[in-house]
């Protein structure tokens, strides 16, 4: 690959300028990203790999329905795939996935107007338990987040994790075939995949984005299989984190844990002669698309629907939207609301806090307990403060579609994101993108990646309930002009640092990396078994018709 020498044409998005009065015409757009991808990666097949699939087929009353999951990662990557086309390899977790349109586990998506191919990987319940619920979410998730939950490690979970990474590798190598391909891996579920891919086909360009924080080296020490895991990650040509701080943690971890050369100046690791570049890329959303949808009639209708269904009347509204996950700080948020009501009697009977909780990872005991804790807390606070028909908290355990979610954004006087630790947190960016009226206020945990960009939010330490209670009061009482000024600035930041810029920066960084070695001759089965390596290019698949 050659170096990027050209500066890219940044196309204005008229929808945003008209509807949302944003004046930044130099934002990265879908078209600009397509231009970059075409210019630099014309001959490369794009293969995105993640555990979570961007579309899930499920049975609903005997019919098959296609849903988009509550996943910041999937929300961010889908527009990129829509723009560039290619194949997305992911775990088929929906009960109707096997009966989705298409053949051989490959289904064109988005279903209404396909733009890329979704290739599903099938896992047994046993493997899913060990790999996803066990190692990934019972071990790595608490290890990487400072939420004071103890990680749990079991050898059989690690074995399942290894096996699943091999299954993913097989699927990706099949998809790549003999064509030049750029494989873009997502997250902590697939830490061994980069090395497996490079072993199977050294000519692949492999990058990975780690969507959660990377802990400091003392914390990472507890991971029993750290050497193998780091070796797996160092199969990447490029490894991305949200923040420079996480890159630094990763470099320190490698420096301490294995025999590799760490270049702190260039942010590179060299292992057995192979270089992995480590870089920060703060992820974002498709601001333009989001903002124009939020301003549409479907969202107006949903607002009416919510007003009636929740009997909101003239109430002021606070909002939280999260997966039910202990890193999101939901109990802490509810306790601070309780404190706020105690301190601010004038707001009693006038504010409703709508908390949307999307059920998540229920087979991990900690998540089940958390769901019960939240239910109990909501009932305790509601019993304490209720008067007549008024209850301060409406807790809805549900998954929302985009229009329903945007309608709540637009209704809310403030949105509260109180994560105890979060790689980025796209709920914060989505809320801001929905507020084309430049109204509303964001209360944001300083322990989210988003807090580095959205400095006009009311920033809080979510462990400090007093400050959070004060923040709720401030959000409600901020003079309208100041609210507008802050919201305008936050919107400009998200519009500018949108998901296309994120993807473009990753592509630009990859384009600066030297082309990997050409593909070696195919190995026969015996050689493969001897080397313990995966076979490369088992079947050459054609480019999907939908790209
Ligand atoms: O943002 C981190 C992340 O793990 C994403 O990769 C994932 O899609 C999201 O959280 C939701 O988690 P899950 O896929 O386990 O439901």
Coordinates of C-alpha atoms and ligand atoms in Angstrom, one line a residue:
X1 CA 0.0 0.0 0.0
X2 CA 1.2 3.4 -0.7
X3 CA 1.2 6.4 1.6
X4 CA -1.7 8.8 1.5
X5 CA -0.5 12.1 0.0
X6 CA -3.7 13.7 -1.0
X7 CA -6.0 15.6 1.3
X8 CA -9.5 14.3 1.0
X9 CA -12.5 16.2 -0.3
X10 CA -14.8 16.7 2.6
X11 CA -18.3 16.9 1.4
X12 CA -20.9 19.2 3.0
X13 CA -24.1 17.5 4.1
X14 CA -27.0 19.7 3.1
X15 CA -29.5 17.9 5.3
X16 CA -27.6 18.9 8.4
X17 CA -27.0 22.4 7.4
X18 CA -30.6 23.0 6.5
X19 CA -32.3 21.2 9.4
X20 CA -29.8 21.5 12.1
X21 CA -28.2 24.9 11.5
X22 CA -24.7 23.4 11.8
X23 CA -22.2 25.5 10.0
X24 CA -19.3 23.1 9.8
X25 CA -19.3 22.1 6.1
X26 CA -16.0 20.3 6.3
X27 CA -17.2 17.3 8.1
X28 CA -16.3 13.8 7.0
X29 CA -19.2 12.2 5.1
X30 CA -20.1 8.8 3.8
X31 CA -19.0 10.0 0.3
X32 CA -15.6 11.2 1.5
X33 CA -15.0 7.9 3.2
X34 CA -16.0 6.0 0.1
X35 CA -13.6 8.1 -1.9
X36 CA -10.8 7.3 0.4
X37 CA -11.6 3.6 0.6
X38 CA -11.8 3.4 -3.2
X39 CA -8.6 5.3 -3.7
X40 CA -6.4 3.4 -1.2
X41 CA -8.1 0.0 -0.9
X42 CA -9.7 -0.4 -4.3
X43 CA -8.4 -4.0 -4.7
X44 CA -9.1 -5.0 -1.1
X45 CA -12.1 -6.9 0.2
X46 CA -13.3 -5.4 3.5
X47 CA -14.1 -8.0 6.2
X48 CA -15.4 -6.7 9.5
X49 CA -15.4 -9.3 12.3
X50 CA -17.2 -9.0 15.7
X51 CA -19.0 -11.2 18.2
X52 CA -22.2 -9.2 18.1
X53 CA -24.0 -9.2 14.8
X54 CA -25.3 -5.9 13.3
X55 CA -28.7 -7.5 12.5
X56 CA -30.5 -10.2 14.5
X57 CA -33.3 -12.3 13.1
X58 CA -35.8 -13.4 15.8
X59 CA -39.1 -15.1 15.9
X60 CA -41.9 -12.8 17.0
X61 CA -45.4 -14.3 17.2
X62 CA -44.5 -16.9 14.5
X63 CA -43.0 -14.4 12.1
X64 CA -39.3 -13.6 11.6
X65 CA -38.3 -10.0 12.6
X66 CA -35.0 -8.4 12.0
X67 CA -33.7 -6.2 14.8
X68 CA -30.6 -4.1 15.4
X69 CA -29.0 -4.9 18.7
X70 CA -28.3 -2.4 21.6
X71 CA -24.6 -2.2 20.8
X72 CA -22.5 0.9 20.4
X73 CA -20.0 -1.1 18.4
X74 CA -22.7 -2.3 15.9
X75 CA -24.3 1.2 15.7
X76 CA -20.9 2.7 14.8
X77 CA -19.8 0.0 12.3
X78 CA -23.0 -0.4 10.3
X79 CA -22.7 3.0 8.5
X80 CA -19.2 2.2 7.6
X81 CA -20.2 -1.1 6.1
X82 CA -23.1 0.5 4.3
X83 CA -20.7 3.0 2.8
X84 CA -17.9 0.6 1.8
X85 CA -19.6 -2.7 1.3
X86 CA -18.0 -6.0 2.1
X87 CA -18.6 -8.9 4.5
X88 CA -19.3 -8.7 8.2
X89 CA -18.5 -12.0 10.1
X90 CA -20.3 -12.3 13.4
X91 CA -21.9 -14.8 15.8
X92 CA -25.4 -15.8 14.7
X93 CA -27.2 -15.4 18.0
X94 CA -30.8 -14.9 17.0
X95 CA -33.2 -17.8 17.2
X96 CA -34.3 -17.2 13.6
X97 CA -30.8 -16.4 12.2
X98 CA -30.6 -19.8 10.5
X99 CA -33.8 -19.1 8.7
X100 CA -32.9 -15.6 7.4
X101 CA -32.9 -15.0 3.7
X102 CA -29.7 -16.2 1.9
X103 CA -27.7 -19.4 2.0
X104 CA -24.7 -20.9 3.8
X105 CA -25.1 -18.6 6.7
X106 CA -24.7 -15.5 4.5
X107 CA -27.5 -13.0 4.5
X108 CA -27.6 -9.7 2.7
X109 CA -28.2 -6.6 5.0
X110 CA -29.8 -4.2 5.8
X111 CA -32.8 -6.3 4.9
X112 CA -34.8 -3.5 3.3
X113 CA -32.0 -2.4 0.9
X114 CA -28.9 -4.7 1.1
X115 CA -25.5 -3.0 1.0
X116 CA -23.3 -5.7 2.4
X117 CA -23.2 -9.3 3.4
X118 CA -23.5 -10.7 6.9
X119 CA -21.8 -14.0 7.4
X120 CA -22.9 -15.8 10.5
X121 CA -20.7 -18.1 12.6
X122 CA -22.5 -20.8 14.5
X123 CA -21.5 -21.7 18.0
X124 CA -22.8 -24.4 20.3
X125 CA -24.4 -23.3 23.6
X126 CA -21.5 -24.8 25.5
X127 CA -18.9 -22.8 23.5
X128 CA -21.0 -19.6 23.8
X129 CA -21.2 -20.1 27.5
X130 CA -17.4 -20.5 27.9
X131 CA -16.3 -17.9 25.4
X132 CA -18.9 -15.1 25.6
X133 CA -20.4 -15.4 29.1
X134 CA -17.3 -16.9 30.7
X135 CA -14.0 -15.6 29.5
X136 CA -15.1 -12.4 27.6
X137 CA -17.8 -11.1 30.0
X138 CA -17.0 -12.8 33.3
X139 CA -13.2 -12.4 32.9
X140 CA -12.0 -9.7 30.4
X141 CA -14.9 -7.3 30.9
X142 CA -14.4 -6.7 34.7
X143 CA -10.6 -6.9 34.2
X144 CA -10.7 -4.0 31.8
X145 CA -13.2 -1.7 33.5
X146 CA -12.5 -0.1 36.8
X147 CA -16.0 -0.9 38.3
X148 CA -14.6 -2.9 41.3
X149 CA -16.0 -6.3 40.2
X150 CA -13.7 -9.2 40.5
X151 CA -12.9 -11.0 37.2
X152 CA -13.5 -14.7 37.2
X153 CA -11.2 -17.0 35.2
X154 CA -11.7 -20.7 34.4
X155 CA -9.5 -22.8 32.3
X156 CA -12.4 -24.3 30.4
X157 CA -13.6 -20.8 29.5
X158 CA -10.2 -20.0 28.1
X159 CA -10.3 -23.2 26.1
X160 CA -13.7 -22.3 24.7
X161 CA -12.4 -18.8 23.9
X162 CA -9.5 -20.3 21.9
X163 CA -11.7 -22.6 20.1
X164 CA -14.2 -19.9 19.1
X165 CA -11.4 -17.6 17.9
X166 CA -10.3 -20.5 15.7
X167 CA -13.9 -20.9 14.3
X168 CA -14.0 -17.2 13.5
X169 CA -10.5 -17.4 11.9
X170 CA -11.7 -20.3 9.6
X171 CA -14.8 -18.2 8.5
X172 CA -12.7 -15.1 7.8
X173 CA -10.1 -17.0 5.9
X174 CA -12.8 -18.5 3.8
X175 CA -14.3 -15.1 3.1
X176 CA -10.9 -13.6 2.2
X177 CA -10.0 -16.5 -0.1
X178 CA -7.0 -15.6 -2.3
X179 CA -8.0 -11.9 -2.7
X180 CA -6.2 -9.1 -1.0
X181 CA -8.3 -8.3 2.1
X182 CA -8.4 -5.9 4.9
X183 CA -9.8 -7.6 8.1
X184 CA -11.1 -5.2 10.7
X185 CA -11.7 -7.0 14.0
X186 CA -13.8 -5.6 16.8
X187 CA -13.3 -5.9 20.5
X188 CA -12.2 -8.1 23.3
X189 CA -14.0 -11.3 22.2
X190 CA -11.5 -11.9 19.5
X191 CA -8.1 -11.3 21.0
X192 CA -6.5 -14.4 19.5
X193 CA -7.9 -13.9 16.0
X194 CA -5.3 -11.6 14.6
X195 CA -2.5 -14.0 15.1
X196 CA -4.6 -16.9 13.8
X197 CA -5.3 -14.9 10.7
X198 CA -1.7 -14.0 10.1
X199 CA -0.7 -17.6 10.6
X200 CA -3.3 -18.7 8.0
X201 CA -2.7 -15.9 5.5
X202 CA 0.2 -13.5 6.1
X203 CA -0.9 -11.3 3.2
X204 CA -4.0 -10.1 5.0
X205 CA -4.0 -6.6 6.4
X206 CA -5.3 -7.0 9.9
X207 CA -6.5 -4.2 12.2
X208 CA -8.4 -4.4 15.5
X209 CA -10.4 -1.9 17.5
X210 CA -10.7 -2.4 21.2
X211 CA -14.0 -0.9 22.2
X212 CA -13.5 -1.0 26.0
X213 CA -10.7 0.5 28.2
X214 CA -7.4 -1.2 28.5
X215 CA -6.4 -1.5 32.2
X216 CA -3.1 -0.6 33.8
X217 CA -0.3 -3.2 33.8
X218 CA -0.8 -4.1 37.5
X219 CA -4.5 -5.0 36.8
X220 CA -3.7 -7.0 33.7
X221 CA -1.2 -9.0 35.6
X222 CA -4.2 -11.0 37.0
X223 CA -5.0 -12.5 33.6
X224 CA -3.7 -16.1 33.7
X225 CA -3.2 -16.4 29.9
X226 CA -1.8 -12.9 29.3
X227 CA 1.2 -14.0 27.3
X228 CA -0.8 -16.0 24.7
X229 CA -3.4 -13.2 24.7
X230 CA -0.9 -10.5 24.0
X231 CA 0.8 -12.6 21.4
X232 CA -2.6 -13.0 19.7
X233 CA -3.2 -9.2 19.7
X234 CA 0.2 -8.5 18.3
X235 CA -0.8 -10.4 15.1
X236 CA -2.5 -7.1 14.2
X237 CA -0.8 -4.6 11.9
X238 CA -2.8 -1.8 13.7
X239 CA -4.4 -1.9 17.1
X240 CA -6.8 0.9 18.0
X241 CA -8.1 2.2 21.3
X242 CA -10.4 5.1 22.1
X243 CA -7.9 7.1 24.1
X244 CA -4.1 7.7 24.1
X245 CA -4.3 6.7 27.8
X246 CA -5.4 3.2 26.9
X247 CA -2.7 2.9 24.2
X248 CA -0.2 3.8 26.9
X249 CA -1.6 1.2 29.3
X250 CA -1.3 -1.4 26.5
X251 CA 2.3 -0.5 25.7
X252 CA 3.2 -0.7 29.5
X253 CA 1.4 -4.0 29.8
X254 CA 3.3 -5.5 26.8
X255 CA 6.6 -4.1 28.1
X256 CA 6.0 -5.8 31.5
X257 CA 4.5 -9.1 30.4
X258 CA 6.4 -10.4 27.3
X259 CA 9.7 -10.2 25.5
X260 CA 8.8 -7.6 22.8
X261 CA 10.4 -4.3 21.8
X262 CA 8.1 -1.4 22.8
X263 CA 8.8 1.9 21.1
X264 CA 7.2 4.6 23.4
X265 CA 8.0 7.3 20.9
X266 CA 6.4 5.8 17.8
X267 CA 3.7 3.9 19.7
X268 CA 4.8 0.6 18.2
X269 CA 5.5 -2.9 19.4
X270 CA 7.8 -5.3 17.6
X271 CA 7.5 -9.0 18.3
X272 CA 9.5 -11.6 16.3
X273 CA 10.3 -8.9 13.7
X274 CA 6.7 -7.9 13.2
X275 CA 5.5 -4.4 14.0
X276 CA 2.1 -3.6 15.5
X277 CA 1.2 0.1 15.5
X278 CA -0.9 1.2 18.5
X279 CA -3.1 4.3 18.0
X280 CA -6.0 6.2 19.6
X281 CA -9.2 6.6 17.5
X282 CA -12.1 7.9 19.4
X283 CA -15.2 6.3 17.9
X284 CA -18.4 8.1 17.1
X285 CA -21.7 8.0 15.3
X286 CA -23.1 8.9 11.9
X287 CA -24.1 12.3 13.1
X288 CA -25.6 13.5 9.8
X289 CA -27.9 10.5 9.5
X290 CA -28.8 10.5 13.1
X291 CA -29.6 14.2 13.3
X292 CA -31.8 14.2 10.2
X293 CA -33.7 11.1 11.3
X294 CA -34.2 12.7 14.7
X295 CA -35.8 15.7 13.0
X296 CA -38.2 13.6 11.0
X297 CA -41.9 12.9 11.2
X298 CA -41.6 9.4 12.5
X299 CA -39.8 10.7 15.6
X300 CA -42.5 13.5 16.1
X301 CA -45.1 10.7 16.1
X302 CA -43.1 8.6 18.6
X303 CA -42.9 11.7 20.9
X304 CA -46.6 11.9 20.9
X305 CA -46.8 8.3 21.6
X306 CA -44.4 8.5 24.6
X307 CA -46.3 11.5 26.0
X308 CA -49.5 9.6 26.0
X309 CA -48.2 6.2 27.0
X310 CA -46.2 7.6 30.0
X311 CA -48.7 10.3 30.8
X312 CA -46.0 12.9 30.8
X313 CA -48.2 16.0 30.8
X314 CA -46.2 19.1 31.8
X315 CA -43.5 17.0 33.6
X316 CA -39.9 17.8 33.2
X317 CA -38.0 14.7 32.0
X318 CA -34.7 13.1 32.9
X319 CA -33.4 10.2 30.8
X320 CA -31.1 7.3 31.1
X321 CA -30.6 4.7 28.3
X322 CA -28.3 1.8 29.0
X323 CA -27.7 -1.9 28.8
X324 CA -28.2 -3.3 32.2
X325 CA -24.6 -3.5 33.0
X326 CA -22.8 -2.7 36.3
X327 CA -20.2 -0.5 34.4
X328 CA -23.1 1.9 33.5
X329 CA -23.6 3.1 37.1
X330 CA -27.4 2.8 37.1
X331 CA -27.9 2.3 40.9
X332 CA -25.5 5.2 41.5
X333 CA -27.6 7.4 39.2
X334 CA -30.9 6.4 40.9
X335 CA -29.4 7.1 44.4
X336 CA -28.3 10.5 43.2
X337 CA -31.8 11.2 42.0
X338 CA -33.1 10.2 45.4
X339 CA -30.7 12.6 47.0
X340 CA -31.7 15.3 44.6
X341 CA -35.4 14.9 45.5
X342 CA -34.5 15.1 49.2
X343 CA -32.6 18.3 48.6
X344 CA -34.9 20.0 46.1
X345 CA -38.5 19.7 47.3
X346 CA -39.6 22.3 44.7
X347 CA -38.9 19.7 41.9
X348 CA -41.0 16.9 43.6
X349 CA -44.0 16.1 41.5
X350 CA -42.6 17.9 38.5
X351 CA -39.8 15.6 37.2
X352 CA -40.1 12.1 35.9
X353 CA -36.9 10.2 35.3
X354 CA -37.3 7.6 32.5
X355 CA -34.7 4.9 32.8
X356 CA -34.5 2.5 29.8
X357 CA -32.7 -0.7 30.7
X358 CA -31.8 -3.1 27.9
X359 CA -31.4 -6.6 29.3
X360 CA -27.9 -7.9 28.8
X361 CA -25.7 -10.9 29.4
X362 CA -28.2 -12.5 31.8
X363 CA -26.3 -15.7 32.1
X364 CA -23.6 -13.9 34.0
X365 CA -24.7 -14.0 37.7
X366 CA -23.5 -10.4 38.3
X367 CA -25.9 -9.1 35.6
X368 CA -28.9 -10.9 37.0
X369 CA -28.2 -9.6 40.5
X370 CA -27.9 -6.1 39.1
X371 CA -31.3 -6.3 37.4
X372 CA -32.8 -7.3 40.7
X373 CA -30.9 -4.5 42.5
X374 CA -32.2 -1.9 40.1
X375 CA -35.9 -3.1 40.4
X376 CA -35.6 -3.0 44.2
X377 CA -34.1 0.5 44.2
X378 CA -36.7 1.9 41.8
X379 CA -39.5 0.5 43.9
X380 CA -37.8 1.9 47.1
X381 CA -37.4 5.4 45.7
X382 CA -40.8 5.5 44.1
X383 CA -42.5 4.4 47.4
X384 CA -40.5 7.0 49.3
X385 CA -41.5 10.0 47.1
X386 CA -44.6 9.1 45.2
X387 CA -47.6 11.3 45.7
X388 CA -51.0 10.9 44.1
X389 CA -50.4 9.5 40.6
X390 CA -46.8 10.8 40.4
X391 CA -43.8 8.4 40.6
X392 CA -40.4 9.9 40.1
X393 CA -38.9 7.0 38.2
X394 CA -40.3 5.1 35.2
X395 CA -38.1 2.0 34.7
X396 CA -38.7 0.3 31.3
X397 CA -36.8 -2.9 30.7
X398 CA -36.9 -3.0 27.0
X399 CA -35.0 -2.6 23.7
X400 CA -35.9 0.5 21.7
X401 CA -35.9 1.1 18.0
X402 CA -34.1 4.2 16.7
X403 CA -37.2 6.4 16.4
X404 CA -38.4 5.5 19.9
X405 CA -35.0 6.3 21.3
X406 CA -34.6 9.6 19.5
X407 CA -38.1 10.6 20.6
X408 CA -37.1 10.2 24.2
X409 CA -33.9 12.2 23.5
X410 CA -36.0 15.0 22.2
X411 CA -38.4 14.9 25.1
X412 CA -35.7 14.9 27.8
X413 CA -34.7 18.0 29.6
X414 CA -31.5 16.2 30.5
X415 CA -29.9 12.9 29.8
X416 CA -27.7 11.3 32.4
X417 CA -24.7 9.0 31.5
X418 CA -23.1 8.0 34.7
X419 CA -20.8 5.1 33.7
X420 CA -18.3 4.1 36.4
X421 CA -16.0 3.4 33.5
X422 CA -16.7 3.3 29.7
X423 CA -14.4 3.1 26.7
X424 CA -16.4 5.8 24.9
X425 CA -20.2 5.7 25.5
X426 CA -22.2 6.5 22.4
X427 CA -25.5 7.2 24.2
X428 CA -24.0 10.6 25.1
X429 CA -23.2 11.4 21.5
X430 CA -26.6 10.1 20.3
X431 CA -28.4 12.4 22.7
X432 CA -26.5 15.4 21.5
X433 CA -27.0 14.5 17.9
X434 CA -30.8 14.2 18.4
X435 CA -31.0 17.7 19.9
X436 CA -31.2 19.7 16.7
X437 CA -33.3 22.2 18.7
X438 CA -30.1 22.9 20.7
X439 CA -32.0 22.3 23.9
X440 CA -31.5 19.8 26.7
X441 CA -28.5 19.1 28.8
X442 CA -26.1 16.2 29.1
X443 CA -24.8 15.0 32.5
X444 CA -21.7 12.9 31.7
X445 CA -19.4 10.8 33.8
X446 CA -15.8 12.0 33.6
X447 CA -14.8 8.3 33.4
X448 CA -16.2 7.9 29.8
X449 CA -14.1 8.3 26.7
X450 CA -16.8 10.8 25.5
X451 CA -16.0 13.2 28.4
X452 CA -12.7 14.0 26.6
X453 CA -14.6 15.5 23.7
X454 CA -17.9 16.7 25.3
X455 CA -16.4 19.1 27.8
X456 CA -19.6 21.3 27.6
X457 CA -21.6 18.6 29.3
X458 CA -22.0 18.8 33.1
X459 CA -19.2 16.4 34.1
X460 CA -19.5 14.3 37.2
X461 CA -17.8 11.6 39.2
X462 CA -20.5 9.0 39.3
X463 CA -19.2 7.6 42.6
X464 CA -19.8 11.0 44.2
X465 CA -23.6 11.1 44.8
X466 CA -23.6 14.7 46.2
X467 CA -22.0 16.1 43.0
X468 CA -24.4 14.0 40.8
X469 CA -27.5 15.3 42.8
X470 CA -26.2 18.9 42.3
X471 CA -25.6 18.2 38.6
X472 CA -29.3 17.2 38.2
X473 CA -30.3 20.5 39.7
X474 CA -27.9 22.4 37.6
X475 CA -29.1 20.7 34.4
X476 CA -32.7 21.6 35.2
X477 CA -31.9 25.2 36.2
X478 CA -29.3 26.2 33.7
X479 CA -30.3 29.5 31.9
X480 CA -31.7 28.7 28.4
X481 CA -29.0 30.7 26.6
X482 CA -26.2 28.8 28.3
X483 CA -27.9 25.5 27.7
X484 CA -28.1 26.3 24.0
X485 CA -24.5 27.5 23.8
X486 CA -23.2 24.3 25.4
X487 CA -25.4 22.1 23.3
X488 CA -24.4 23.9 20.1
X489 CA -20.7 23.3 20.9
X490 CA -21.2 19.7 21.7
X491 CA -23.1 19.1 18.5
X492 CA -20.3 20.7 16.5
X493 CA -17.8 18.4 18.2
X494 CA -19.9 15.2 17.4
X495 CA -20.7 16.4 13.9
X496 CA -17.0 17.0 13.2
X497 CA -15.6 13.9 14.9
X498 CA -18.2 11.6 13.3
X499 CA -17.9 7.9 12.6
X500 CA -16.6 8.6 9.0
X501 CA -13.7 10.5 10.4
X502 CA -13.0 7.7 12.8
X503 CA -13.0 5.1 10.0
X504 CA -11.0 7.4 7.7
X505 CA -8.3 7.9 10.3
X506 CA -8.0 4.1 10.7
X507 CA -7.8 3.6 6.9
X508 CA -5.3 6.4 6.7
X509 CA -3.1 4.9 9.4
X510 CA -3.3 1.5 7.7
X511 CA -2.4 3.0 4.4
X512 CA 0.8 4.2 6.0
X513 CA 1.7 0.7 7.1
X514 CA 4.0 -1.3 4.8
X515 CA 2.2 -3.9 2.7
X516 CA 2.5 -7.3 4.4
X517 CA 4.4 -10.2 2.7
X518 CA 2.7 -11.8 -0.3
X519 CA 0.6 -14.8 0.4
X520 CA 2.6 -18.1 0.7
X521 CA 1.7 -21.2 -1.2
X522 CA -1.2 -23.2 0.3
X523 CA -0.3 -25.8 2.9
X524 CA -1.5 -29.3 2.6
X525 CA -3.6 -30.8 5.4
X526 CA -0.6 -32.6 7.0
X527 CA 1.5 -29.5 7.1
X528 CA -1.3 -27.6 8.6
X529 CA -1.8 -30.1 11.4
X530 CA 2.0 -30.2 12.1
X531 CA 2.2 -26.4 12.3
X532 CA -1.0 -26.2 14.3
X533 CA -2.0 -23.4 11.9
X534 CA -5.3 -22.8 10.3
X535 CA -5.8 -23.5 6.7
X536 CA -5.9 -20.4 4.5
X537 CA -8.4 -19.8 1.8
X538 CA -10.4 -23.0 2.2
X539 CA -12.9 -21.8 -0.3
X540 CA -12.7 -18.7 -2.4
X541 CA -15.9 -16.8 -2.1
X542 CA -17.1 -14.3 -4.7
X543 CA -17.6 -10.7 -3.7
X544 CA -21.1 -10.4 -2.4
X545 CA -23.5 -9.1 -5.0
X546 CA -24.9 -6.6 -2.6
X547 CA -21.7 -4.6 -2.3
Ligands
LIG1 O1 -18.9 -1.6 23.7 C1 -18.4 -2.7 24.1 C2 -19.4 -3.9 23.7 O2 -18.9 -5.1 24.2 C3 -19.6 -4.0 22.3 O3 -18.6 -4.7 21.6 C4 -20.9 -4.7 22.3 O4 -21.5 -4.8 21.2 C5 -21.6 -3.9 23.4 O5 -20.6 -3.7 24.3 C6 -22.8 -4.7 23.9 O6 -22.4 -5.9 24.5 P1 -22.9 -7.3 24.0 O7 -22.5 -7.4 22.6 O8 -22.2 -8.3 24.9 O9 -24.4 -7.3 24.1

